[in-house]
Structures are given as C-alpha cells and as structure tokens.
Coordinates of C-alpha atoms in Angstrom, one line a residue:
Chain A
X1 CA 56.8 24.7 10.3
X2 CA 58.6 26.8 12.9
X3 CA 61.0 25.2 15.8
X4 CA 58.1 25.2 18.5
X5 CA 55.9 22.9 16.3
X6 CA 59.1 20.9 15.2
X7 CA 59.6 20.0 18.7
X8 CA 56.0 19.7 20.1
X9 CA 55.6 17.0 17.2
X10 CA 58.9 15.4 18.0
X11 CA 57.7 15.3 21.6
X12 CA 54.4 13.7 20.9
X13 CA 56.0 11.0 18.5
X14 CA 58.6 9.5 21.1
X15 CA 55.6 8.9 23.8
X16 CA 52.9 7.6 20.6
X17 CA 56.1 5.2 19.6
X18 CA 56.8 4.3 22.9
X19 CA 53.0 3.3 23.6
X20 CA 52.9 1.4 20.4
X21 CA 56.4 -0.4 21.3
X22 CA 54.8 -1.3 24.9
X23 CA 51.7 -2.5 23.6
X24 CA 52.8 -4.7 21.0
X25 CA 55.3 -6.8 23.3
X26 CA 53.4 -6.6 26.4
X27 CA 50.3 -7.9 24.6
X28 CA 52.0 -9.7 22.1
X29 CA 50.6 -7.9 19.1
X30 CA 50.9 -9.2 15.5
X31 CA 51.4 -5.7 14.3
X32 CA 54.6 -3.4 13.7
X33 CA 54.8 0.2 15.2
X34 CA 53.8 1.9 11.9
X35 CA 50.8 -0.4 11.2
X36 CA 48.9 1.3 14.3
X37 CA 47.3 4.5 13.6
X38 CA 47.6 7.1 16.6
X39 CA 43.6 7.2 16.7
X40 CA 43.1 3.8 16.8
X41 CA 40.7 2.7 19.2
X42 CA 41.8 0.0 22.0
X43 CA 38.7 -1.6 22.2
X44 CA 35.5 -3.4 20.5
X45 CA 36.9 -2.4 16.8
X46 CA 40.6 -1.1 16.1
X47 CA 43.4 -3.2 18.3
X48 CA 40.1 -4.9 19.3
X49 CA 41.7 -6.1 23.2
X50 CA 39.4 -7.2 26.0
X51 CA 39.3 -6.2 29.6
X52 CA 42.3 -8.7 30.8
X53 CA 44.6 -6.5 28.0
X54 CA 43.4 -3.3 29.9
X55 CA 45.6 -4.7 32.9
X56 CA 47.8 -5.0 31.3
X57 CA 48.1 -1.7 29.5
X58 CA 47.7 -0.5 33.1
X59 CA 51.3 -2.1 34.0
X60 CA 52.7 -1.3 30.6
X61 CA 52.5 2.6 31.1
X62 CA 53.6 2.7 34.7
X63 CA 56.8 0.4 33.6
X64 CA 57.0 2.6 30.9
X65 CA 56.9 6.0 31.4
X66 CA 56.2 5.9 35.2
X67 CA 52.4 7.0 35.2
X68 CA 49.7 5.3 36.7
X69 CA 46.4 5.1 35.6
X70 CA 43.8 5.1 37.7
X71 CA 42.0 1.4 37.0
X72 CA 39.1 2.1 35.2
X73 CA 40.0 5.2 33.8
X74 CA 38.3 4.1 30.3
X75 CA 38.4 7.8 29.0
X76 CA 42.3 7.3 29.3
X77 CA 42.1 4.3 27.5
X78 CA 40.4 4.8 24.2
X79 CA 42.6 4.9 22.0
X80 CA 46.4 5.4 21.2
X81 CA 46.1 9.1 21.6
X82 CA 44.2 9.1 24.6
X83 CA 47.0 7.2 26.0
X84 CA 49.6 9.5 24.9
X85 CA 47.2 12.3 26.2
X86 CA 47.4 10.6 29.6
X87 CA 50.8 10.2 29.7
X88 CA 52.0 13.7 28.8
X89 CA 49.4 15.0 31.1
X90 CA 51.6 13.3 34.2
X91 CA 55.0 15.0 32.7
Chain B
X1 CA 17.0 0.1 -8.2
X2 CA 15.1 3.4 -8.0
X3 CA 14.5 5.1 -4.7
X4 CA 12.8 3.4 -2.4
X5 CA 10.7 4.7 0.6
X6 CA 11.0 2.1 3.9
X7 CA 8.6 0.8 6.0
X8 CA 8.9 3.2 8.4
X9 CA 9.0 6.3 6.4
X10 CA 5.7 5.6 4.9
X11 CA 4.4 5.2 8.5
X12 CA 5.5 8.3 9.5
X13 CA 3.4 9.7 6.0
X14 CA 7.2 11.4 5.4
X15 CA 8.3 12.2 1.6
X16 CA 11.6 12.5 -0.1
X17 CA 12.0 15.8 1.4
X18 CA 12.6 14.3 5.1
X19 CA 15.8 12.6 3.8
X20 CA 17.3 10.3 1.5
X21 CA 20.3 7.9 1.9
X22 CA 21.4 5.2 0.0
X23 CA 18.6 5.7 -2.3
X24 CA 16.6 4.9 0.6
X25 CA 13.7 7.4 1.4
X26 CA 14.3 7.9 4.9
X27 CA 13.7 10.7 7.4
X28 CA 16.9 12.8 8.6
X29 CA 15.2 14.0 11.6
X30 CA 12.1 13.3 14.1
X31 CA 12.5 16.2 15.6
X32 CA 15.0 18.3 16.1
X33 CA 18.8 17.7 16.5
X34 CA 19.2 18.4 20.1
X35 CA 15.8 16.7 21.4
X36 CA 16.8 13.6 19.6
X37 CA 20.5 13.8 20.5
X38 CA 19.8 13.7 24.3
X39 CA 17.6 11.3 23.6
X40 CA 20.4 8.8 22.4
X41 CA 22.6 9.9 25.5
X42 CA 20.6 9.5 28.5
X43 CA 17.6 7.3 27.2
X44 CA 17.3 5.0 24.1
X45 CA 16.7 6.5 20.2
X46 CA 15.3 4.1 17.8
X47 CA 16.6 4.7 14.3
X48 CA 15.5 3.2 11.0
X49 CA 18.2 2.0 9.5
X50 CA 16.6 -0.4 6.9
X51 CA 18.7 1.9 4.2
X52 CA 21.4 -0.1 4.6
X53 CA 22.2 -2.2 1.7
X54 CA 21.3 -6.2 2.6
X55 CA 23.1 -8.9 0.2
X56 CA 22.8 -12.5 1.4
X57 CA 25.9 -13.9 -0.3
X58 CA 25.3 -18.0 0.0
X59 CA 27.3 -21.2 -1.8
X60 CA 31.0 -22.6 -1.6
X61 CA 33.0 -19.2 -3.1
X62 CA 30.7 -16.9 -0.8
X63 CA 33.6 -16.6 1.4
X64 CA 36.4 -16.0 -1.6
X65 CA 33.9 -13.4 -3.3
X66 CA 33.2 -11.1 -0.3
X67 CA 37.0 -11.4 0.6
X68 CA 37.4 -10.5 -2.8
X69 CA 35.7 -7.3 -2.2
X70 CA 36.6 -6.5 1.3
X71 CA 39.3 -5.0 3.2
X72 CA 39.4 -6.5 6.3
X73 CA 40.0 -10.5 5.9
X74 CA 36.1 -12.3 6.4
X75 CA 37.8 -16.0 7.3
X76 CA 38.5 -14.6 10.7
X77 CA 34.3 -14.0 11.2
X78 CA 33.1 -16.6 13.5
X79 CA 29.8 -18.1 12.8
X80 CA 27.3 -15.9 14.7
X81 CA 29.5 -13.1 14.6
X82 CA 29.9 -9.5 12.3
X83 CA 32.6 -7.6 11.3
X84 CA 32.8 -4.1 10.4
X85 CA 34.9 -3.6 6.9
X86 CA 35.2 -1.1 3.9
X87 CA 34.9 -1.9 0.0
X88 CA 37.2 0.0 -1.7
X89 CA 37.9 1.2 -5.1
X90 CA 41.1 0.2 -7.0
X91 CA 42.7 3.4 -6.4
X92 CA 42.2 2.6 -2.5
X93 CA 39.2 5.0 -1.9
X94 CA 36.2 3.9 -0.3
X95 CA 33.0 2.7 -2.0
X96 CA 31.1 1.4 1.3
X97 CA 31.4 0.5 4.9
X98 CA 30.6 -3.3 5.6
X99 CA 29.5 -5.3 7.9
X100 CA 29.6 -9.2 7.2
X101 CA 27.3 -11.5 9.4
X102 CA 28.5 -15.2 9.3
X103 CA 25.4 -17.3 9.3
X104 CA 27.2 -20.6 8.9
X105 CA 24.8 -21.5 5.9
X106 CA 25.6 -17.8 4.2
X107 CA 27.1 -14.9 4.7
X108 CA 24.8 -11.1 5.4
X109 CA 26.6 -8.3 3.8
X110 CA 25.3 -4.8 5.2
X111 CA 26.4 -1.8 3.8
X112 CA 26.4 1.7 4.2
X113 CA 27.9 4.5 1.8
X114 CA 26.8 3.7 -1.3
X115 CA 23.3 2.7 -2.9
X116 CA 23.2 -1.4 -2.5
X117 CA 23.0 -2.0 -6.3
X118 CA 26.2 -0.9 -6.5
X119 CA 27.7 -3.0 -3.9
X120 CA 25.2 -5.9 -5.7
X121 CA 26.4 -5.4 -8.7
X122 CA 30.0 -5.9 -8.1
X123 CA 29.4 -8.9 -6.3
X124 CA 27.6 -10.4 -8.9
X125 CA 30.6 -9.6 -11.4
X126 CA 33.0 -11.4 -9.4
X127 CA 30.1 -14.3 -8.7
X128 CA 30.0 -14.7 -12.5
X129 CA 33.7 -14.7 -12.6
X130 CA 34.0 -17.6 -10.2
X131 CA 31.6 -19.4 -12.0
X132 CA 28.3 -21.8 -10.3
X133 CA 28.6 -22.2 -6.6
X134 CA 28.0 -18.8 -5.5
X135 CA 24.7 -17.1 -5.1
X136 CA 24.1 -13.4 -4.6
X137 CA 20.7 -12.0 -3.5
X138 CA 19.4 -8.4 -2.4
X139 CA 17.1 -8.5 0.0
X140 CA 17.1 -5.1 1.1
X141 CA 13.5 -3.9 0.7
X142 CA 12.3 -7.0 2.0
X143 CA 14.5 -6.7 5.6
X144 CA 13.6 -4.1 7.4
X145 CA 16.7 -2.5 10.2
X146 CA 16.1 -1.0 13.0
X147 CA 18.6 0.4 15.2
X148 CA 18.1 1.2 19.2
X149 CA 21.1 3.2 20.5
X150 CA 21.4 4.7 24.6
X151 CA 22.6 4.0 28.0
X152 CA 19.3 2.3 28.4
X153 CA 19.0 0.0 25.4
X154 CA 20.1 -3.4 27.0
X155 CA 17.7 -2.8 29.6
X156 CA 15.2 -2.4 27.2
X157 CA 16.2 -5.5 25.6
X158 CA 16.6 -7.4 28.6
X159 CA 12.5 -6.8 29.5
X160 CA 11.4 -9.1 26.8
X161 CA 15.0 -11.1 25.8
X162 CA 16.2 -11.8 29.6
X163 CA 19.4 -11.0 31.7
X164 CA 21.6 -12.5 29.0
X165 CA 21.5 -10.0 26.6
X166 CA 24.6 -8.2 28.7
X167 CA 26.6 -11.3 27.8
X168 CA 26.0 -10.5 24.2
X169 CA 29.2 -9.5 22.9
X170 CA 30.5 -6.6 20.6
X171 CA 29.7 -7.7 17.0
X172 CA 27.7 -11.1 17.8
X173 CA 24.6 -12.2 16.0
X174 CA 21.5 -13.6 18.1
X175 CA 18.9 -15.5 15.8
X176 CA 15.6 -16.8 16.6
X177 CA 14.1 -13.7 19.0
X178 CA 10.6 -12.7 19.2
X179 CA 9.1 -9.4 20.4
X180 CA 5.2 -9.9 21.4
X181 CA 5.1 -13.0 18.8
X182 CA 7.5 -10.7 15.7
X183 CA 10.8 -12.7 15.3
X184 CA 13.9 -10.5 14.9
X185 CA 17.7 -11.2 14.5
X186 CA 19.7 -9.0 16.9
X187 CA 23.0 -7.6 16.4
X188 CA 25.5 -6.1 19.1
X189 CA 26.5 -3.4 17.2
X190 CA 26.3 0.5 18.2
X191 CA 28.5 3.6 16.4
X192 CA 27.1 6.1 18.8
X193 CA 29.1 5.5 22.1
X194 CA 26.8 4.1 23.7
X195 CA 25.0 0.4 24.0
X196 CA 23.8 0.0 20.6
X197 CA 22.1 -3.2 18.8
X198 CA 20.3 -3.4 15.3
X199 CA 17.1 -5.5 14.9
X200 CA 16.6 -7.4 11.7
X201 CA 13.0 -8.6 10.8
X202 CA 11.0 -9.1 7.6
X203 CA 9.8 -5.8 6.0
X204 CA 6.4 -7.0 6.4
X205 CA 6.7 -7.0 10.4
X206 CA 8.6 -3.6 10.0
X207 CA 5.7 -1.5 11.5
X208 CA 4.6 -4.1 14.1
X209 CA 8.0 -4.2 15.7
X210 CA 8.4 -0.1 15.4
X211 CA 5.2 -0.3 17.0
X212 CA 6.1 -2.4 20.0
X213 CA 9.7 -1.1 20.4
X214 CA 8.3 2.3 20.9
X215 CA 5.1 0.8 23.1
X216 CA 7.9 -1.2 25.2
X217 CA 10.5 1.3 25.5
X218 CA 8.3 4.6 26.8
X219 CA 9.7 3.7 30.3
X220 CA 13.0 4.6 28.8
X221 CA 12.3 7.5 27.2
X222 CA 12.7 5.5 23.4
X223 CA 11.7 7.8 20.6
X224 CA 12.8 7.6 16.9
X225 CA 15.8 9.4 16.2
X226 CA 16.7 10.5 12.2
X227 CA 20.1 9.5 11.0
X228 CA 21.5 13.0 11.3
X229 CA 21.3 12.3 15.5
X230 CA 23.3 9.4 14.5
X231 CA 26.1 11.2 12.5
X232 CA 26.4 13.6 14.9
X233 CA 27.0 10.9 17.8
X234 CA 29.0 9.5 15.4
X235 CA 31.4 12.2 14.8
X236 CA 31.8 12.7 18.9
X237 CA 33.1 9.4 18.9
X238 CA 35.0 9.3 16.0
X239 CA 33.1 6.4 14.1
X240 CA 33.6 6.8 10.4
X241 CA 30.7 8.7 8.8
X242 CA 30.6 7.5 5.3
X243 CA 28.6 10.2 4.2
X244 CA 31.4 12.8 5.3
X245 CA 34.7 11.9 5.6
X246 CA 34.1 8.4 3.8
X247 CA 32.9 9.6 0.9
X248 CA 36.2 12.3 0.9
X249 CA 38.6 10.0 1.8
X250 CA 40.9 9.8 -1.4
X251 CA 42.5 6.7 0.4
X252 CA 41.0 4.6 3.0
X253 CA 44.3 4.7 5.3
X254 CA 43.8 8.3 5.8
X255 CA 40.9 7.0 8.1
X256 CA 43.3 5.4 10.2
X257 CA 42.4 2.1 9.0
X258 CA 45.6 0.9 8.9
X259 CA 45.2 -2.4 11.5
X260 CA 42.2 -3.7 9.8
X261 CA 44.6 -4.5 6.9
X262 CA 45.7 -8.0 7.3
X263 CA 49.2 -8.8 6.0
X264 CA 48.3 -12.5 4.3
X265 CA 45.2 -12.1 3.2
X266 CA 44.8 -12.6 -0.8
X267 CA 44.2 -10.2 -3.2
X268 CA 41.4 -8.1 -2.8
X269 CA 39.9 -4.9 -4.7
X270 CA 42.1 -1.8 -3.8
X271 CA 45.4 -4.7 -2.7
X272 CA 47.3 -2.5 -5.0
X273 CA 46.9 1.0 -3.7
X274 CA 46.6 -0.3 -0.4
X275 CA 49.9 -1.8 -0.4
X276 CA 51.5 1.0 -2.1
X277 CA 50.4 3.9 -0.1
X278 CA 51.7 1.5 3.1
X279 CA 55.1 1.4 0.8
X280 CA 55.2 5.2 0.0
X281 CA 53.3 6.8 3.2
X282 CA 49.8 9.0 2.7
X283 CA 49.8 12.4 2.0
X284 CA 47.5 13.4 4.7
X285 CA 45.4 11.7 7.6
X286 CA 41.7 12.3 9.2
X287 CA 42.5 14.3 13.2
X288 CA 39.9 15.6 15.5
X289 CA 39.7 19.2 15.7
X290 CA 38.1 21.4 18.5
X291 CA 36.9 25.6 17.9
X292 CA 38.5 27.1 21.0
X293 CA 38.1 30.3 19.7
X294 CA 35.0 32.6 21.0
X295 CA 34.4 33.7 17.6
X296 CA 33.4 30.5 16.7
X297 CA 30.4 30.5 18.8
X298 CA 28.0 30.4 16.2
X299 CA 26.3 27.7 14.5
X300 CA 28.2 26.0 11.9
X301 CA 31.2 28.2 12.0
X302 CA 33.1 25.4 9.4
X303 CA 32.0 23.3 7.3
X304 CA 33.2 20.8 5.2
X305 CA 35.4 21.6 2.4
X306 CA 37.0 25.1 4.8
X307 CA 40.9 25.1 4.8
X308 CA 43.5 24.4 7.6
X309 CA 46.1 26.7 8.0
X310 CA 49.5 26.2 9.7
X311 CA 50.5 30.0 9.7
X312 CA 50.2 30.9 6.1
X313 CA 50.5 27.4 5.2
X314 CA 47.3 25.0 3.6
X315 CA 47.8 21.7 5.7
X316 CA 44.6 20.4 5.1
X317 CA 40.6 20.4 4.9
X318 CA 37.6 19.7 6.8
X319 CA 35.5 16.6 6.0
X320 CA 33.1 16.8 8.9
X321 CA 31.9 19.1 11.4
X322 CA 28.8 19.8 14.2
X323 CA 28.0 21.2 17.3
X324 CA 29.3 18.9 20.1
X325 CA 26.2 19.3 22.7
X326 CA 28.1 17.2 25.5
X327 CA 31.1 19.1 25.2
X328 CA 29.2 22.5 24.3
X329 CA 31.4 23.8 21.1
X330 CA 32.5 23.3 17.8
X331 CA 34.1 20.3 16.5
X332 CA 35.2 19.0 13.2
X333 CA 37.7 16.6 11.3
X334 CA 39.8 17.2 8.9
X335 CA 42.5 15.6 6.6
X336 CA 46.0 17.1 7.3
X337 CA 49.3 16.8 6.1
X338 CA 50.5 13.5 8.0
X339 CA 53.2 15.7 8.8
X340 CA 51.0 18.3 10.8
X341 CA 48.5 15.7 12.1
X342 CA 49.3 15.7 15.7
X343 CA 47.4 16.1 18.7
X344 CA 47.8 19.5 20.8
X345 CA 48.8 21.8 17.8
X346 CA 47.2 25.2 17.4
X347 CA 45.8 25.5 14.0
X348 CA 43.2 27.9 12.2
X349 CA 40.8 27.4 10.2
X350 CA 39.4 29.7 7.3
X351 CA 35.3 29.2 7.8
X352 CA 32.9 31.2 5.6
X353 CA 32.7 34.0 8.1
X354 CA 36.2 34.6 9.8
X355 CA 39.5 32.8 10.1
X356 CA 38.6 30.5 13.6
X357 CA 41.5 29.1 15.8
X358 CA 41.5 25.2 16.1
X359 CA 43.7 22.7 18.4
X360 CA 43.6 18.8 17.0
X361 CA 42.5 16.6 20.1
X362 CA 42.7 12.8 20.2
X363 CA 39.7 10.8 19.5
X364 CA 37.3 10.2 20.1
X365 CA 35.4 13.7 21.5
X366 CA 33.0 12.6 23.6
X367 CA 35.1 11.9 26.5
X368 CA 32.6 9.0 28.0
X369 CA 31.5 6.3 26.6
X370 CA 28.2 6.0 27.8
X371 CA 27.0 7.7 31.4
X372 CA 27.2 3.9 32.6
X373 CA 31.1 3.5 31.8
X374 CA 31.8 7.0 33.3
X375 CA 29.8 5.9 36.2
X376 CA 32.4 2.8 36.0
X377 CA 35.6 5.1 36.9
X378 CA 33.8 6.5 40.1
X379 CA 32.3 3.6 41.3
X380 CA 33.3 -0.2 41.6
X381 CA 29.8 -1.4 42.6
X382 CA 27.1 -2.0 40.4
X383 CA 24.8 0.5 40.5
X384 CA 21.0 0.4 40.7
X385 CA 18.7 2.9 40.4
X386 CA 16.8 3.9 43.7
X387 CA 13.4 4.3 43.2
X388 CA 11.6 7.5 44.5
X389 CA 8.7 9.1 44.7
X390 CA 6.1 5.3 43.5
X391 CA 9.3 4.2 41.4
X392 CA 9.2 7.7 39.4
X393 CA 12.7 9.0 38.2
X394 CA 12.9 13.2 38.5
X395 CA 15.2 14.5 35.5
X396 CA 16.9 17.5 36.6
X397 CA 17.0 16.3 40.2
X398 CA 19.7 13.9 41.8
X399 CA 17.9 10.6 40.6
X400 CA 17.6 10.5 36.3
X401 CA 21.1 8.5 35.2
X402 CA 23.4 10.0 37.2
X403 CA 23.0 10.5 41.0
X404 CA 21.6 9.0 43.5
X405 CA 25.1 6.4 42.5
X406 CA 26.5 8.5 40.3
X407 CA 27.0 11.9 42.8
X408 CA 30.3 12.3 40.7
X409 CA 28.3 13.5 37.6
X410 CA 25.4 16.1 39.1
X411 CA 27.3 18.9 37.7
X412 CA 26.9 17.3 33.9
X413 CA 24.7 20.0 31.5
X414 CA 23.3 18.3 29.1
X415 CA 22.2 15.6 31.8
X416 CA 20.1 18.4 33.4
X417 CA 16.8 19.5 32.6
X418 CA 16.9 21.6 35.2
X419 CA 19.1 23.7 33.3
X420 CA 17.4 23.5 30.1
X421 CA 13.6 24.2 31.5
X422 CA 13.1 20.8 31.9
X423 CA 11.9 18.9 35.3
X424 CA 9.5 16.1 33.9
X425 CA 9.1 12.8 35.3
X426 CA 10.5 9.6 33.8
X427 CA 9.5 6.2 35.0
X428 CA 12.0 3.4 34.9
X429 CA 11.5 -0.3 35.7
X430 CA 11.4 -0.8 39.5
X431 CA 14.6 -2.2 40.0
X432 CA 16.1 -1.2 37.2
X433 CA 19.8 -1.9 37.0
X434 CA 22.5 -0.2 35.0
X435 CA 25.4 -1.6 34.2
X436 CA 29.0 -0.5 34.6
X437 CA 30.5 -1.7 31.7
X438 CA 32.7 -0.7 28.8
X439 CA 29.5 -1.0 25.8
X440 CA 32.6 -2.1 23.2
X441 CA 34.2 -4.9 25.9

C-alpha cells in the first residue's frame, strides 16, 4: 500500500468514526463504533431510524464537522458512507 | 422435495429452461432485462416470487427454535410485523436469507438462498430436539408469492385497499385483504429501491390474482418482471443477493451485517464464528465498485470470480456484477481486504478481456430511492400528477413521473422515451397522487 492510499484511508476513517461517534450519542444508539458497518443503511433495515432521527442527523453533522445538509437530501442520507461522502464533499 | 414448477410458470406454459431458483421452476426473465428493468423504475413489475421457501413454525418453543436458527434476535418481531434475517452455518457462512412474520398464533418463516427443505429440515431437527410443543410445516407449494415492486405500486394498491395502504409501514403484515373477492396477506417489503409489497394467497388463487393484478395495474404500466430484473435492482441498491454474494460470502459479517447481531441474544447456529470473527476482525468485506474506465464499455466486462488488484497486489474478488441502466455503466461488488475496503480508492480489476480500472463507491448505487423520494429533495409539496390531453400521461414529454412537479428531473435518460424511440401514451388514474416519501420510512 503506498503513502497516498495510507493517507486517503486514514482520511476517510477519522470522518466514518466521527459519524458513527455522532450518531450513537446524539441518537442514543445501543451500538459501539465498530459494531456499525460503513455501508450500513440508516433507514427501514440496518440502524433502522425513522424520519424524527433524520433531524437529528441533520444537526449532528453541522455540530460536527460544520456541513449542512440540505433537509431532505435522502441521497446524502443512505447510509454511513453516503454520509461520509457528503461530508468530505463540503472539505 | 423435487423441483417444482409454480403457479405462475405453468401459466406462462414456461419450462425449466426459463429459470430455476430454489428448486422452484420459475422464469428468470419476461422479457428482456432492460424492458423489465424500467418497468420496475418508473411503473410497477409484478414478480413471482412463490420460490421462496414458506415454513409456518406454530406451538410454545416456535419462538426458541427459529431464534435457534436465526441471526437476528425474533423476540423483538411485533405481532403483525417481519423481519429480515440470515440462517447461517456453524462456520458463520450463510445458508438463507429470512424473513419471519409474527402471526401472534405462529410464526411465517420465508426464505430465500437455499431450497426450503433444507431450511425445513433443520428446523425440524431442532423441533425434535425440544421435544412436543413445536410444530413445523412447509407450505410452500400451497402459498403462492407475488411480488409488485415501482414508484407506482402503492397507488396500485390503494385502488382496491384504500388511502391507508401509505400508512403501512416498512416490514408490517396486513391480513384479511381481498382483490375482486381473492383474499391475500400483504407485506410491506421491497429490495428494489422502490415501494415494494409481497402478496400472499393460496396456490389455488395464484392465477386469479396474477390475473387481476395485471388486469388492475395496466394504468400503471404493471407487467411481470423475472427475478434477474430483481437482482439487478437489487445490486443498485445494495440489497444482499443471495444468489451472488450470499452464496460467496465465507462469513456473513463480510456483508456488513454486523448491527443485526444482537449482543444478548442466546445461542444460535453460527454464535461461535460469529462471535469470534467480531473478536479476531474479517479478513475481507463486500464494497461497491464502479468501471470508470472506457475500456469497460462492453457488456459484462467482470464477472464474478475476476480479481482486484491494488498495484500488483490481489485485495480481493468480485461476487456480483451488471450493467447499472440508471447510472449507464458498469458496476460490481466485491470482497476486499478490510484493509483496502474504502470508498474513493482507485483499484483494477483483471476481467476476462483486459485489466479495467475500478473506484469503490458507497452504497447503495442507485443514487434515488424511488423517482418519488428524489422528487422529495426538490419539492416540499405533495405532488399530483396533472392530467393532459383526456387524463393521458405522454412518456418522453414533460408529464410521465417526472415533470410537470418534478421539472428538476427532465434531463433523467432512462426516464425518457424520447431518447430511447419511445413516445407512447400511458394513462394514470385521474387524480393520481404520488407520494413524496422515503419507501423504507
């Protein structure tokens, strides 16, 4: 693995933790950090939250990492990923 | 049990050569890929899905025994509700996908993955373990399952079920319906992206309710779709396909499965190679991949089974792959190194023909979840279709799904005949309302 992978993938960890970390104390999640996969969905199966939760998440990134999402943006929203997609795509 | 044709496939006059899964004779396609796919995405497809393995699991231990075989913990179904599981094998592969119904009086166990004896016959070890109070039954070639999957289907439903089908949530079980005198169960399901529902009536009413589905739903565009549409809707939204990466799954965490693991439920088959692989890390995880490269313009570039290269490096292999016709190339998943399985890495992939470059992408692909919920991020009002021309819908114009409340989304492809030689005329309900709604919330 050469030094520009190493730190893309170091990157991309610190924003997928820091998701996790926000989500499971803003929404009170019985999970750890490492019991969420990075493509788990949000929604219907996966962390399985409901449309109150998506608030929520809203808040959670902006006190976060300073990004807002556009309310509604569902595509954003998926899953853990999509988040972190979101996120880096405001850097 | 020996193949078996269903209802349906013997209606169709279709042999074993259409498709087999499960054991079940079933057809794989209608009609083609593509005509059947857009079908699913901007109408209503109606599958057959009575393949699906059905095991009514009844007594005082039903609960115990299907907890015995599942991975997700079943005490935490509501009655009137399903939820979505995997059987496992003790070395933490997967046999099947589940769901389990909660019926109050007895539990529905369907399954998908692996022919239904199989699933039946470990039940009815464990049954016979526990001793009396637990009963087991197949019923799957006496239920017939059908499955109606599109931006349209709750509109559909709502003609002869009423407004309240909307309020049906995600995984909930209505008993006691009728369609033109045929009494179904439904169930709020869907693995497509879109609104999806499977109807459950007696094999014997299979063909009368095909019959009507299709008769009711030709304002919608509803045709049949084969099970290959559905995989390949599947694999754009990332839904497990237990035909593909299932079946090559060598642990069921590397499907990302991890939350559906509950921490106090009891023992269960594949506790032990759950709990250690959770102990020791997986070797390697499932990540979307897209073809980027111009070489990879052809049909079927990779294929299951090709190798992912990091440099010179083997990180992995593909378990599934299609053309994506929403997003108009190549994509695939593939087990990689955990190490490696990030999104926004450039990859490549050795296919049959060339050495293809790849970049893993978050899931799911398909970027909306149905044309409703991307109508959802443009708009805040609800949105109902304008009628034109005698309440006649034009595709390819600025009225079919998208425009005249959805202007944001004219310049969608696959939504346009126009561009694909298209241009007929769909009639919709006057009236017609579409909703603006996550399908999953």
């Amino acid at each position: 693995m050469n030094e520009a992978l190493r730190t893309a993938i170091a990157k991309r960890k610190e924003i997928l933790t820091g998701i996790k970390d926000e989500l499971i104390d803003r929404l009170q999640l019985d999970y750890q950090v490492d019991d969420i996969d990075d493509d788990t969905f949000l929604f219907g199966g996966g962390l399985s939250l409901n449309s109150i939760d998506a608030m929520e998440i809203i808040i959670g990134m902006q006190s976060r990492f300073g990004v807002m999402l556009p309310e509604g943006d569902i595509a954003a929203m998926r899953t853990i990923n999509t988040l972190a997609d979101f996120v880096q795509s405001q850097a | 049990m020996a193949n078996w044709s269903s209802k349906i496939t013997g209606y169709y006059s279709k042999d074993e050569s259409a498709g087999k899964r499960d054991g079940c004779i079933t057809p794989a396609l209608y009609e083609n890929l593509e005509t059947e796919y857009r079908l699913v995405r901007r109408g209503i497809g109606l599958g057959d899905y009575s393949y699906y393995g059905k095991i009514k699991v009844a007594g005082e231990g039903a609960l115990d025994l299907i907890n015995r075989m599942s991975l997700a913990d079943i005490s935490r179904v509501p009655i009137n509700r399903m939820m979505s599981s995997f059987v496992l094998n003790e070395d933490g592969s997967v046999l099947c996908e589940i769901y389990v119904a909660n019926y109050a009086d007895y539990y529905l166990v369907l399954s998908e993955g692996a022919g239904p004896q199989q699933l039946l016959a470990r039940l009815q070890a464990a049954a016979e373990q526990q001793g009396e109070g637990t009963t087991v039954m197949d019923i799957t070639e006496s239920q017939a399952l059908f499955g109606l999957d599109g931006p349209f289907a709750w509109e559909l439903l709502k003609m002869f079920m009423g407004a309240g089908v909307i309020g049906i949530r995600y995984l909930e079980v209505v008993t006691g319906n009728e369609l033109e005198g045929i009494p179904f169960t439904l169930y709020r399901t869907g693995k497509t992206g879109e609104y999806g529902y499977l109807l459950q009536t007696e094999a014997a009413n299979a063909v009368a309710l095909w019959q009507a589905l299709l008769q009711k739903g030709q304002d919608f565009h509803l045709n049949p779709v084969g099970y290959q549409t559905i995989d390949r809707c599947k694999l754009e939204n990332r839904f497990i396909n237990m035909h593909q990466e299932g079946v090559l799954a060598k642990h069921v965490l590397e499907l990302n499965t991890r939350v559906m693991i509950s921490q106090d439920k009891d023992d269960y088959v594949g506790c032990k190679a759950v709990e250690a692989a959770i102990q020791n890390g997986i070797e390697r995880r499932l990540i979307g991949l897209v073809l980027a490269d111009a070489a990879a313009a052809q049909p079927d570039p990779v294929a299951a089974g090709d190798s992912v290269y990091c440099e010179t490096e083997k990180i992995g292999e593909i378990a599934n792959a299609g053309y994506s016709y929403t997003l108009q190339q190549s994509i695939a998943l593939a087990f990689i190194k955990v190490d490696y399985a990030y999104v926004g890495l450039d990859y490549q992939v050795q296919g049959e023909a060339g050495r293809y470059q790849v970049r893993t992408v978050s899931g799911p692909f398909q970027p909306r979840l149905s044309s409703i919920a991307a109508c959802k991020s443009a708009h805040r009002k609800t949105a109902t279709l304008t009628r034109c021309n005698g309440g006649q819908y034009r595709h390819g114009h600025d009225f079919f799904l998208e425009p005249p409340y959805c202007r944001h989304h004219r310049h969608r492809p696959y939504l346009s005949d126009r561009r694909h030689g298209g241009g007929s005329i769909a009639k919709y309900p006057p009236g017609a309302q579409r909703l603006q709604r996550d399908p999953f919330l």
